[in-house]
Short mmCIF file of C-alpha atoms in Angstrom, two decimals:
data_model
loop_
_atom_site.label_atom_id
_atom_site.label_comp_id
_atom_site.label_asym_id
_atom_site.label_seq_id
_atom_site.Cartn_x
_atom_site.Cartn_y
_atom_site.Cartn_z
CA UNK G 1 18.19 32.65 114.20
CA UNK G 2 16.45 33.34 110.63
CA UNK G 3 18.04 35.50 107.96
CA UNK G 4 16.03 37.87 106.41
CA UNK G 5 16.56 38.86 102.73
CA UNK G 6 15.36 42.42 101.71
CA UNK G 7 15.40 42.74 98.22
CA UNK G 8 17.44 46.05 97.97
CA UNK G 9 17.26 48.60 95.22
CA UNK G 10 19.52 49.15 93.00
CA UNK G 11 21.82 52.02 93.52
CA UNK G 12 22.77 54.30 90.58
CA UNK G 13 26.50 55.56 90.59
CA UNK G 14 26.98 58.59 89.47
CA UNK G 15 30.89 58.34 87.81
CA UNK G 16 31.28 62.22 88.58
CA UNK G 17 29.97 62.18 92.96
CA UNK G 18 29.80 58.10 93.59
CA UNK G 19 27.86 56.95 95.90
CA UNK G 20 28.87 56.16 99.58
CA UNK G 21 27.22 52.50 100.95
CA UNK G 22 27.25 52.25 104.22
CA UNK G 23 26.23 49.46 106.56
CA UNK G 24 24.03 50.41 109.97
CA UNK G 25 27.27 49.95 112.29
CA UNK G 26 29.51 52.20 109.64
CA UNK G 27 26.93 54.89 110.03
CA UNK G 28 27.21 54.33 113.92
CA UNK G 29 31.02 54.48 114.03
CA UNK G 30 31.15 57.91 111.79
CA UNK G 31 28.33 59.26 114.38
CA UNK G 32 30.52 58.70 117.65
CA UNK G 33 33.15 60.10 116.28
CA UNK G 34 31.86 63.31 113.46
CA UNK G 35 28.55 63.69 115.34
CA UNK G 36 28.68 67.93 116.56
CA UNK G 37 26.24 67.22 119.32
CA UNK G 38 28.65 64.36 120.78
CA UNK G 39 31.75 66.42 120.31
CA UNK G 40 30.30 69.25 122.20
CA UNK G 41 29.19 66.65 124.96
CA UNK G 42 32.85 65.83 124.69
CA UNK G 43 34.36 69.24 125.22
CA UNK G 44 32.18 69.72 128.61
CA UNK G 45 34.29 66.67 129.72
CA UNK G 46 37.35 68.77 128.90
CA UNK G 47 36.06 71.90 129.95
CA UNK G 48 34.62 69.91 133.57
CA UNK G 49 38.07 68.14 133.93
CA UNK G 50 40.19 72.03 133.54
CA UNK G 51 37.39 72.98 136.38
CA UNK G 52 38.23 70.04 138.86
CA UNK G 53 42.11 71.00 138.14
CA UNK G 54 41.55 74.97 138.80
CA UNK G 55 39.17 74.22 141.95
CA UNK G 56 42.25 72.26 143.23
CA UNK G 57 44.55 74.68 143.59
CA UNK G 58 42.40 76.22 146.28
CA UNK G 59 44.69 74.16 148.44
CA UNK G 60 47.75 75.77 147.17
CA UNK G 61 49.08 78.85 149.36
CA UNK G 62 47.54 81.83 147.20
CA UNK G 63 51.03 84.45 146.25
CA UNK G 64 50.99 87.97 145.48
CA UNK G 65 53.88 90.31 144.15
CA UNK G 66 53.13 94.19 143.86
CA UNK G 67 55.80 96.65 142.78
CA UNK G 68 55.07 100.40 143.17
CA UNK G 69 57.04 102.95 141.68
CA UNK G 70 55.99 106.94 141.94
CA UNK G 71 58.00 110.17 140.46
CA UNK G 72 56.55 113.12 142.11
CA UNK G 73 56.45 117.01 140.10
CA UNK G 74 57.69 118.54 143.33
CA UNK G 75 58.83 117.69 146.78
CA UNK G 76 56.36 115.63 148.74
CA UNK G 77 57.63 116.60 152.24
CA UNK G 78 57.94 120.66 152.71
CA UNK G 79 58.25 123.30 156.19
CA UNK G 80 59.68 125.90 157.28
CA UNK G 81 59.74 127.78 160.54
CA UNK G 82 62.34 129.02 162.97
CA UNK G 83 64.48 126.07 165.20
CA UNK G 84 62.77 126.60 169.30
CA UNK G 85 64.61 128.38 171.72
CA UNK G 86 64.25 125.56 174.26
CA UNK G 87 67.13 123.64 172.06
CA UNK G 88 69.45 126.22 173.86
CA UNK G 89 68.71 123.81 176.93
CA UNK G 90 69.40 120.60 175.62
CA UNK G 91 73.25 121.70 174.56
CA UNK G 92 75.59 124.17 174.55
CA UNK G 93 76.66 123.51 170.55
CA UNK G 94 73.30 123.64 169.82
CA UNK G 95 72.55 127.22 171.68
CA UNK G 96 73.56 129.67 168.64
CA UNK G 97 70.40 127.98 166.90
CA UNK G 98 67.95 128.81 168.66
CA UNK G 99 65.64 130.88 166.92
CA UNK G 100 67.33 130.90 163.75
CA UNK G 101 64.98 129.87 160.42
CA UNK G 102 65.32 126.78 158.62
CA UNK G 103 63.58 125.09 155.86
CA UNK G 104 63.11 121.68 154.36
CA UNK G 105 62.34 120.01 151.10
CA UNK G 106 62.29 115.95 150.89
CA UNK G 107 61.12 113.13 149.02
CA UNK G 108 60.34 113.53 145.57
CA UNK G 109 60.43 109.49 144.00
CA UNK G 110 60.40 106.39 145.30
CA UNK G 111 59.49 102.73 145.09
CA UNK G 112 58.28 99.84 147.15
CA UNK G 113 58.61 95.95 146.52
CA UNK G 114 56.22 93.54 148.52
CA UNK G 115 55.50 89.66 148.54
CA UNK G 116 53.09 87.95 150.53
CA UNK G 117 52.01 84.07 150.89
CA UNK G 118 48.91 83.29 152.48
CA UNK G 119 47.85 79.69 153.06
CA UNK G 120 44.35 78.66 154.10
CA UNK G 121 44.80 76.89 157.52
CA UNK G 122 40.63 75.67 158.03
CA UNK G 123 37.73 77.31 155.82
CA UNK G 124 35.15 74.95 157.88
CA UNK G 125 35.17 72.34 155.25
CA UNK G 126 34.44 74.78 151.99
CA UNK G 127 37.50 73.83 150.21
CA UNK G 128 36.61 70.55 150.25
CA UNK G 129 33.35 70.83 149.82
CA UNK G 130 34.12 72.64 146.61
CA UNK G 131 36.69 70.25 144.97
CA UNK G 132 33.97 67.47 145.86
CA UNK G 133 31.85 69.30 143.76
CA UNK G 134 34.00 69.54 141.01
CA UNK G 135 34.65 65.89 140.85
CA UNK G 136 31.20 65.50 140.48
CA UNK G 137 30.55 68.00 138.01
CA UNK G 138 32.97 66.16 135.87
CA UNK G 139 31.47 62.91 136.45
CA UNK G 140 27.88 64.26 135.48
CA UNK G 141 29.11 65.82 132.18
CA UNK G 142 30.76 61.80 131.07
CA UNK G 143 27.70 60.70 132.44
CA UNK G 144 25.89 62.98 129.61
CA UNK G 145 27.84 62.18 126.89
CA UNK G 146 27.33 58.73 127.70
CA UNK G 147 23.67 59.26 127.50
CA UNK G 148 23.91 61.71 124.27
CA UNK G 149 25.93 58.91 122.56
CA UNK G 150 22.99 56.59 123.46
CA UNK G 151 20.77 59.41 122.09
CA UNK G 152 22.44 59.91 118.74
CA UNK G 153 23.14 56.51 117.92
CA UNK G 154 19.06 55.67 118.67
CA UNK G 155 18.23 58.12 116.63
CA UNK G 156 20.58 57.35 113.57
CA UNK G 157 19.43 53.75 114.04
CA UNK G 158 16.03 54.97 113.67
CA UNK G 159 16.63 56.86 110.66
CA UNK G 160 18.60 54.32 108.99
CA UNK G 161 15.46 51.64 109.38
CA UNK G 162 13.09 54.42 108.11
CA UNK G 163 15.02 54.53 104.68
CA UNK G 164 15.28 50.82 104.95
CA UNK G 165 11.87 50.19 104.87
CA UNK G 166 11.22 53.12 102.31
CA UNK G 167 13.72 51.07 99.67
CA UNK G 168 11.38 48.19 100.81
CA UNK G 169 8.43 50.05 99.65
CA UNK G 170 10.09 51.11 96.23
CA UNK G 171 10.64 47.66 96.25
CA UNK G 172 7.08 46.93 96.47
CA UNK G 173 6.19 49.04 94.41
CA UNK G 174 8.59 48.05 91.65
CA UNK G 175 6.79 44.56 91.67
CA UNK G 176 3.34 45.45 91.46
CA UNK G 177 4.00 48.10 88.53
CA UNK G 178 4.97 44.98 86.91
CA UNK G 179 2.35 43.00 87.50
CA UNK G 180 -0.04 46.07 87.19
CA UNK G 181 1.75 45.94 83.37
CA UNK G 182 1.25 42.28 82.63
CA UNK G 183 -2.63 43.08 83.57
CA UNK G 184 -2.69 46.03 81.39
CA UNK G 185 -1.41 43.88 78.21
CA UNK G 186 -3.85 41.67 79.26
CA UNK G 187 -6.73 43.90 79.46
CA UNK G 188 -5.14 45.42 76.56
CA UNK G 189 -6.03 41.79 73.92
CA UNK G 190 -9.94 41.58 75.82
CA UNK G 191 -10.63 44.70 74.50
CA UNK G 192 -9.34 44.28 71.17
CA UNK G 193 -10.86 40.71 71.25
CA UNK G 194 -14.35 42.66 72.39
CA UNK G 195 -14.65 40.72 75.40
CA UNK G 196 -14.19 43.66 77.89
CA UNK G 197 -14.47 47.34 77.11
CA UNK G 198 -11.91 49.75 77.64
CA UNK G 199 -12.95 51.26 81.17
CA UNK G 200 -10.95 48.29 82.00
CA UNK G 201 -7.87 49.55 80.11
CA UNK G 202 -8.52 53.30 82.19
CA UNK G 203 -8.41 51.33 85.31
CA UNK G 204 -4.97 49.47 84.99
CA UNK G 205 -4.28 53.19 83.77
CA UNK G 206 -4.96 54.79 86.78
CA UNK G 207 -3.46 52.10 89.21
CA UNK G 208 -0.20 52.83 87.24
CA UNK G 209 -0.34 56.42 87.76
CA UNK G 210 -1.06 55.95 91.39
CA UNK G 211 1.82 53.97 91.80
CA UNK G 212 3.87 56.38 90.13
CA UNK G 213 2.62 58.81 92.34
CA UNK G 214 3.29 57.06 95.69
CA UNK G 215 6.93 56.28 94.12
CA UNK G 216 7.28 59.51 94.04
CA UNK G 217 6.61 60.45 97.37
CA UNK G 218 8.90 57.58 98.83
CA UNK G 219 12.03 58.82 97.01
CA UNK G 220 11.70 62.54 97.44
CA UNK G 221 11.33 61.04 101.51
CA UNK G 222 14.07 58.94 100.96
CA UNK G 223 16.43 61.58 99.78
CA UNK G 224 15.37 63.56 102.62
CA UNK G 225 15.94 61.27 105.18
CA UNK G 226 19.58 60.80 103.29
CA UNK G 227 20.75 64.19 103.81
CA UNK G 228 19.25 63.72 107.26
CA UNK G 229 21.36 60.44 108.16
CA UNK G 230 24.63 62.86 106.40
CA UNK G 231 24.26 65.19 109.51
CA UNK G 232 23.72 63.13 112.14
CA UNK G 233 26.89 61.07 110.92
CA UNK G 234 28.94 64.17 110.45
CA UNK G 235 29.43 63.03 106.09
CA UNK G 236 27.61 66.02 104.44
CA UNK G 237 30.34 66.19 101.56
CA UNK G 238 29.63 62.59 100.08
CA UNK G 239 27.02 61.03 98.34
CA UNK G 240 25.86 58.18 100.53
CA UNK G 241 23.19 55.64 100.51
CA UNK G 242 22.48 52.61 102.92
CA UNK G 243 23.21 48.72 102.42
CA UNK G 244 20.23 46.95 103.06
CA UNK G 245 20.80 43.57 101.72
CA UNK G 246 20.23 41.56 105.17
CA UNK G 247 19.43 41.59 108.44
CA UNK G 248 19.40 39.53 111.04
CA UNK G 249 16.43 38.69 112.96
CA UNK G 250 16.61 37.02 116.49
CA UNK G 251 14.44 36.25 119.33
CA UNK G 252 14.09 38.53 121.65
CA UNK G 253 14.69 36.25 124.40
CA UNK G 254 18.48 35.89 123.94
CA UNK G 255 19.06 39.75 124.86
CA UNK G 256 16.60 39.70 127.92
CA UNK G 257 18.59 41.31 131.28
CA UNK G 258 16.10 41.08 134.38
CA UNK G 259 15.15 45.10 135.55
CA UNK G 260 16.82 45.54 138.39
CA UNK G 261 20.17 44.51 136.48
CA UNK G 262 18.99 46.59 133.60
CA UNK G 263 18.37 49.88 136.37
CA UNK G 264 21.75 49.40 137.92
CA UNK G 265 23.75 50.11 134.57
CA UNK G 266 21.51 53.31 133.89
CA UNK G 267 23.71 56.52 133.48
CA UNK G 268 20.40 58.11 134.36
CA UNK G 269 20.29 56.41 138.14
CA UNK G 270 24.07 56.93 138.44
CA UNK G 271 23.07 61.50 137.60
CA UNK G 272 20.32 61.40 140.04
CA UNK G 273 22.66 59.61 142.73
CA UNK G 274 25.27 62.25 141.24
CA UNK G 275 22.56 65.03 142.46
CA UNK G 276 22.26 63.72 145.87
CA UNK G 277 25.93 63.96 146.66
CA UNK G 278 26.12 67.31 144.96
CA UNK G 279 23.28 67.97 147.39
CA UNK G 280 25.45 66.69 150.35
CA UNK G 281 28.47 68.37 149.54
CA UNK G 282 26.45 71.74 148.92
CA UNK G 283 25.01 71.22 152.30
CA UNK G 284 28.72 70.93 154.30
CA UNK G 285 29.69 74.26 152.14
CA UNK G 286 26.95 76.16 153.59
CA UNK G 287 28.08 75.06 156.95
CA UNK G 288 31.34 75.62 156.13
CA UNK G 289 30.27 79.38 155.72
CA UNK G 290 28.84 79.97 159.42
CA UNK G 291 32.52 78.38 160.69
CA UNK G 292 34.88 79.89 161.84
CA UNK G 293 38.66 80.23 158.96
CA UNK G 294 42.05 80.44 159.78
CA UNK G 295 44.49 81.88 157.65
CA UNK G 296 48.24 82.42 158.37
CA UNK G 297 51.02 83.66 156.26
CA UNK G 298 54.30 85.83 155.35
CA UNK G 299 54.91 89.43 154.16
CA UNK G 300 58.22 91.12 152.92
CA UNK G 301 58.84 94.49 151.61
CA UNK G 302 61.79 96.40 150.25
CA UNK G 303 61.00 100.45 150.10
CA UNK G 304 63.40 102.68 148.72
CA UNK G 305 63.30 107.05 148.85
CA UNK G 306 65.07 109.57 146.71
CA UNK G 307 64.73 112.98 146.07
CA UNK G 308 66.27 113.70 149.29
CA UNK G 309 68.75 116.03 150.86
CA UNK G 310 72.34 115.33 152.11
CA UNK G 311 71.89 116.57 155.15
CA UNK G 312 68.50 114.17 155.81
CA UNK G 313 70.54 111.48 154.40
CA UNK G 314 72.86 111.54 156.63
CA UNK G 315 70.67 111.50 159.04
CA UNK G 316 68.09 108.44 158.36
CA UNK G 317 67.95 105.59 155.88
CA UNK G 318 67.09 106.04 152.33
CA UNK G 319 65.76 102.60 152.19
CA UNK G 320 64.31 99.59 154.08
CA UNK G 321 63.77 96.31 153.82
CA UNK G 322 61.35 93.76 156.80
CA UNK G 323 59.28 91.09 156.79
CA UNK G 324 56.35 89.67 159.36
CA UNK G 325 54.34 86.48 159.80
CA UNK G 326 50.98 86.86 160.81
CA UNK G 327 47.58 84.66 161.55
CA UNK G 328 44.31 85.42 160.93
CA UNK G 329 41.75 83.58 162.62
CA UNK G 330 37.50 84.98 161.49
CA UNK G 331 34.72 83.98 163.44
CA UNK G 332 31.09 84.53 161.60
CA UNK G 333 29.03 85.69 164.45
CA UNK G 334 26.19 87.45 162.93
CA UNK G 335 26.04 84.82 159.64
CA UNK G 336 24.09 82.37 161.88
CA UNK G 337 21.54 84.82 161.65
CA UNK G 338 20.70 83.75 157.94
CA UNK G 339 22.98 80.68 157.57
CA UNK G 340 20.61 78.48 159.78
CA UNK G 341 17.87 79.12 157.38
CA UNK G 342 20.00 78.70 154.67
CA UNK G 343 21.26 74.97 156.17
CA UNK G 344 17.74 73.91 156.57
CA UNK G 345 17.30 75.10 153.04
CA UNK G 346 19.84 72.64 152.23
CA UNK G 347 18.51 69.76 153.74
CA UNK G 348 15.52 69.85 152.12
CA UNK G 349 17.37 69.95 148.92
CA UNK G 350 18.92 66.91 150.27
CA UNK G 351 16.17 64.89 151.07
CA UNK G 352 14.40 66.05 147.36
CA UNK G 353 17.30 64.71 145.53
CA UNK G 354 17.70 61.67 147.34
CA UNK G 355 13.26 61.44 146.80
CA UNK G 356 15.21 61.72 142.96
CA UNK G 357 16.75 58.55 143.15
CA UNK G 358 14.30 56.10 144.29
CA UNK G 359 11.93 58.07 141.68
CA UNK G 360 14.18 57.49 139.06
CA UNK G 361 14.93 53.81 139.88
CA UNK G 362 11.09 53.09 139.83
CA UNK G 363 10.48 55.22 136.36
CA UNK G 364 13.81 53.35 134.87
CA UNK G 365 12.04 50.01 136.06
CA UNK G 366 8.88 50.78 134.21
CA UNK G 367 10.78 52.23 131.17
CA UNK G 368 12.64 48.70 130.50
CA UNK G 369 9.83 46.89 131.38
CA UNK G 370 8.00 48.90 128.30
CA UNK G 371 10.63 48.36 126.21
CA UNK G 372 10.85 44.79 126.73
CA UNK G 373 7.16 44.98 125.86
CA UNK G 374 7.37 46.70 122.80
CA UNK G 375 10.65 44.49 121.67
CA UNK G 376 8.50 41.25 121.90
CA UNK G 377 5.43 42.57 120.62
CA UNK G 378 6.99 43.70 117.36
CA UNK G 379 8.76 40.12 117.43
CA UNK G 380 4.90 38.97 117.11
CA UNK G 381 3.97 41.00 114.56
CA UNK G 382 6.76 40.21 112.26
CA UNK G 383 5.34 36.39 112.22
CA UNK G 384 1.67 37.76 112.10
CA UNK G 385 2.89 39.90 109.04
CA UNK G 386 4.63 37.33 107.21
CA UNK G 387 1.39 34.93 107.02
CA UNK G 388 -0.60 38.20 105.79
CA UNK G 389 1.77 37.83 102.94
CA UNK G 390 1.52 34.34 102.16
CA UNK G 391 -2.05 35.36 102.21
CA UNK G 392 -2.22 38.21 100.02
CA UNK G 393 0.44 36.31 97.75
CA UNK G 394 -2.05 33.01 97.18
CA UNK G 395 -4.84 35.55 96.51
CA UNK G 396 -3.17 37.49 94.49
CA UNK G 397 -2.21 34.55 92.38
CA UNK G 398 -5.68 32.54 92.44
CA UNK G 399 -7.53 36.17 91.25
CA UNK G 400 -4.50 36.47 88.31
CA UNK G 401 -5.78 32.95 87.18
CA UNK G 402 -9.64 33.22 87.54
CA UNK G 403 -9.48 36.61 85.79
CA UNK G 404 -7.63 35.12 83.31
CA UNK G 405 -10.08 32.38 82.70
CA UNK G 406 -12.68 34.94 83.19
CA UNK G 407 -14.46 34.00 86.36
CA UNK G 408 -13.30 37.14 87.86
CA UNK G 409 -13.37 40.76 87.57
CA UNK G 410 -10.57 43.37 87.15
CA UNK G 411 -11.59 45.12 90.00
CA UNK G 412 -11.00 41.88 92.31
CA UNK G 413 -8.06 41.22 90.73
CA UNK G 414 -6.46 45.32 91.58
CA UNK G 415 -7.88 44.95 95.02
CA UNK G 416 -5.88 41.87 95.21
CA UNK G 417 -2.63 43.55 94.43
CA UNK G 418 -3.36 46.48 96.80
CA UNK G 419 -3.99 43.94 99.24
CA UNK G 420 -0.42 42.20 98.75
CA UNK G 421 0.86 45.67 98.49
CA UNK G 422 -0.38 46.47 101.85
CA UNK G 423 0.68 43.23 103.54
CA UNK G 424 4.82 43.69 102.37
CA UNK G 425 4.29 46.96 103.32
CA UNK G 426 3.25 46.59 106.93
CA UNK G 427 5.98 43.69 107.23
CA UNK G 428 8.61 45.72 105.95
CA UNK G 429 7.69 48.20 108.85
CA UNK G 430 7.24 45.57 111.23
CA UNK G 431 10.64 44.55 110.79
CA UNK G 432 12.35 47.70 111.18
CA UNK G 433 10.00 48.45 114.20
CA UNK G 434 11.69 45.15 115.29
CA UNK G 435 15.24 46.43 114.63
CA UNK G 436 14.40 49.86 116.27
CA UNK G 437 13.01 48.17 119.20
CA UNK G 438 15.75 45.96 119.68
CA UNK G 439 18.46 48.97 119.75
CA UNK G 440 16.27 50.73 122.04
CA UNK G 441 16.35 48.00 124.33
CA UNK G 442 19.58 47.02 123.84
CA UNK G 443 20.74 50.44 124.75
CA UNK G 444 18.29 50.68 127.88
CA UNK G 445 19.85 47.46 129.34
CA UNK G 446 23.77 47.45 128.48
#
């Protein structure tokens, strides 16, 4: 294990809105936790769990209460006429009616109380079917906050190395414009000394104005990238900046995991296997829906009259109260029409999501594979940088002394510092590559 030192910049604080430093794993930590896109991802857990509960209760007997209560503007129940003659035959008492006129007026209000419990017996496997579902929609929704978290926290990594290597590159920069001014007080005594002319002096000039220029750039990218790592951390009412100080830098050997280890972890495998039982379960619901159900259950009722005349209420009940227990048992006849299309519907979709995993585990291998790749290759190119800059540094140094002795010319001795320029540059990148790589990897394999 090698430490790296960056040389950070120095970071002004402001005494009215001080600056926030965070470190790369603060910046993680406030992301799983403020991050909107990862709460969200959290509330379909919530929202997937409620569903599970509700589709649940499909076993429960399913209860029903209705009161009805009616007040009529007139009578509901109205006649007149004259009483038969052939009552005369049935009694004696009741021979001096016959043939007289009567007339009736009943009913005006009334109200009826019912309850009913019905309790699925067999639904050919639907209710099942359906809860399975559920379950599964709820584990597919942790399994994509899982991979969201894994998405945020790549990303934020990824910022946070960009603005690394920027402050790198001020860095950089920083260094040269002061070597840049040592050569322009330099060029500065030849030309009063008449030994070069003052072309010379425009040159250093315009080297310092192009490094102004690109300084520039960097911190107006910087600040962007700032207020960039402030939303994706959920901290948009602070000031905050990065600590950069160190790193550590480790062969990429001592995180390897072999593939198939690697694929078996993947929340992606575990969604696709997720689809093929959704698949399966989807399949025994259609069945379910060409089977035949059996439903059985209890009714009572209370029903009470008014609004009705002594003499009819001596004569009958005013109200009534029963009950009854009954079974229902439906058999789908004509669904097989369609539903044997729609099973073999099914199946395919079965056999395309299980096609889904074994495509997935083959695309997951190659992705880790790639990433392993990448990981060591930027490894490489951190020690291929670092003897660029030993490089550029000796030149830089042996065309500072033969320009001084005058051996050398001025324009040698700039392209000298844009070379050593370059060559920090392109290893300040290669080690945040390295750091990027290694989280992508890291993240790919745990």
């Amino acid at each position: 294990m090698k430490r790296i030192i960056l040389l950070a910049s120095l970071l002004y604080v402001s005494p009215l809105n001080a600056q926030v430093v965070l470190t790369l794993q603060q910046c993680l930590d406030a992301a799983k936790t403020n991050n909107r896109e990862l709460q969200n991802a959290a509330l379909d857990i919530i929202v997937a769990k409620e569903q599970k509960a509700e589709t649940y209760t499909k076993y429960y007997p399913q209860i029903s209460a209705n009161v009805t209560a009616f007040q009529a503007f007139d009578k509901i129940i109205k006649g007149d006429g004259k009483i038969p003659l052939e009552i005369a035959v049935i009694s004696e008492n009741l021979a001096p009616l016959a043939g007289q006129p009567y007339s009736y007026s009943e009913v005006s209000r009334g109200y009826n109380a019912m309850l009913s419990i019905v309790e699925p017996i067999y639904a050919g496997g639907q209710i099942s079917a359906g809860n399975q579902l559920a379950r599964i929609q709820k584990d597919v929704y942790t399994l994509q906050h899982s991979l969201k978290e894994k998405d945020v926290l790549q990303k934020v990594t990824e910022n946070y190395w960009k603005i690394a290597t920027i402050k790198y590159n001020i860095n950089t920069l920083n260094a040269a414009d002061r070597q840049i001014q040592a050569v322009y007080s330099q060029v500065e005594q030849f030309v009063k000394a008449g030994v070069t002319t003052r072309n010379d002096l425009l040159k250093v000039r315009i080297r310092q104005q192009e490094i102004a220029s690109n300084r520039l750039k960097l911190e107006n990218a910087e600040s962007i990238l700032l207020m960039l790592l402030a939303h994706q951390i959920g901290n948009t009412n602070q000031n905050i900046d990065i600590d950069t100080t160190s790193f550590e830098e480790q062969d990429p050997k001592v995180f390897f995991v072999p593939v198939e280890q690697a694929v078996s972890r993947r929340e992606e495998l575990f969604l696709a296997q997720k689809g093929a039982e959704a698949a399966q379960q989807q399949l025994k619901m259609e069945r379910g829906k060409n089977l035949p159900t059996l439903v059985a259950g209890a009714m009572g009722y209370h029903i009470g009259l008014g609004g009705i005349s002594g003499k009819m209420s001596n004569l009958m009940s005013t109200t009534m109260t029963n009950g009854l227990v009954f079974g229902t048992l439906s058999i789908p006849i004509s669904s097989w029409w369609g539903g044997r299309h729609a099973i073999k519907r099914m199946q395919s979709k079965l056999q395309q999501s299980q096609n889904n995993v074994t495509d997935a585990r083959e695309k997951l291998a190659i992705d880790i594979a790639s990433a392993w790749n990448n990981l060591t290759e930027s490894y490489q190119q951190i020690k291929l940088a670092r003897i660029s800059v030993e490089q550029a540094q000796e030149n830089i140094r042996m065309e500072t002394n033969l320009y001084n002795t005058g051996t050398e010319t001025l324009t040698e001795l700039l392209n000298a510092e844009t070379l050593n320029r370059q060559t920090k540059d392109r290893l300040a990148e290669a080690l945040a590559t390295y750091q990027i790589r290694l989280a992508d990897y890291i993240r790919k394999t745990r």
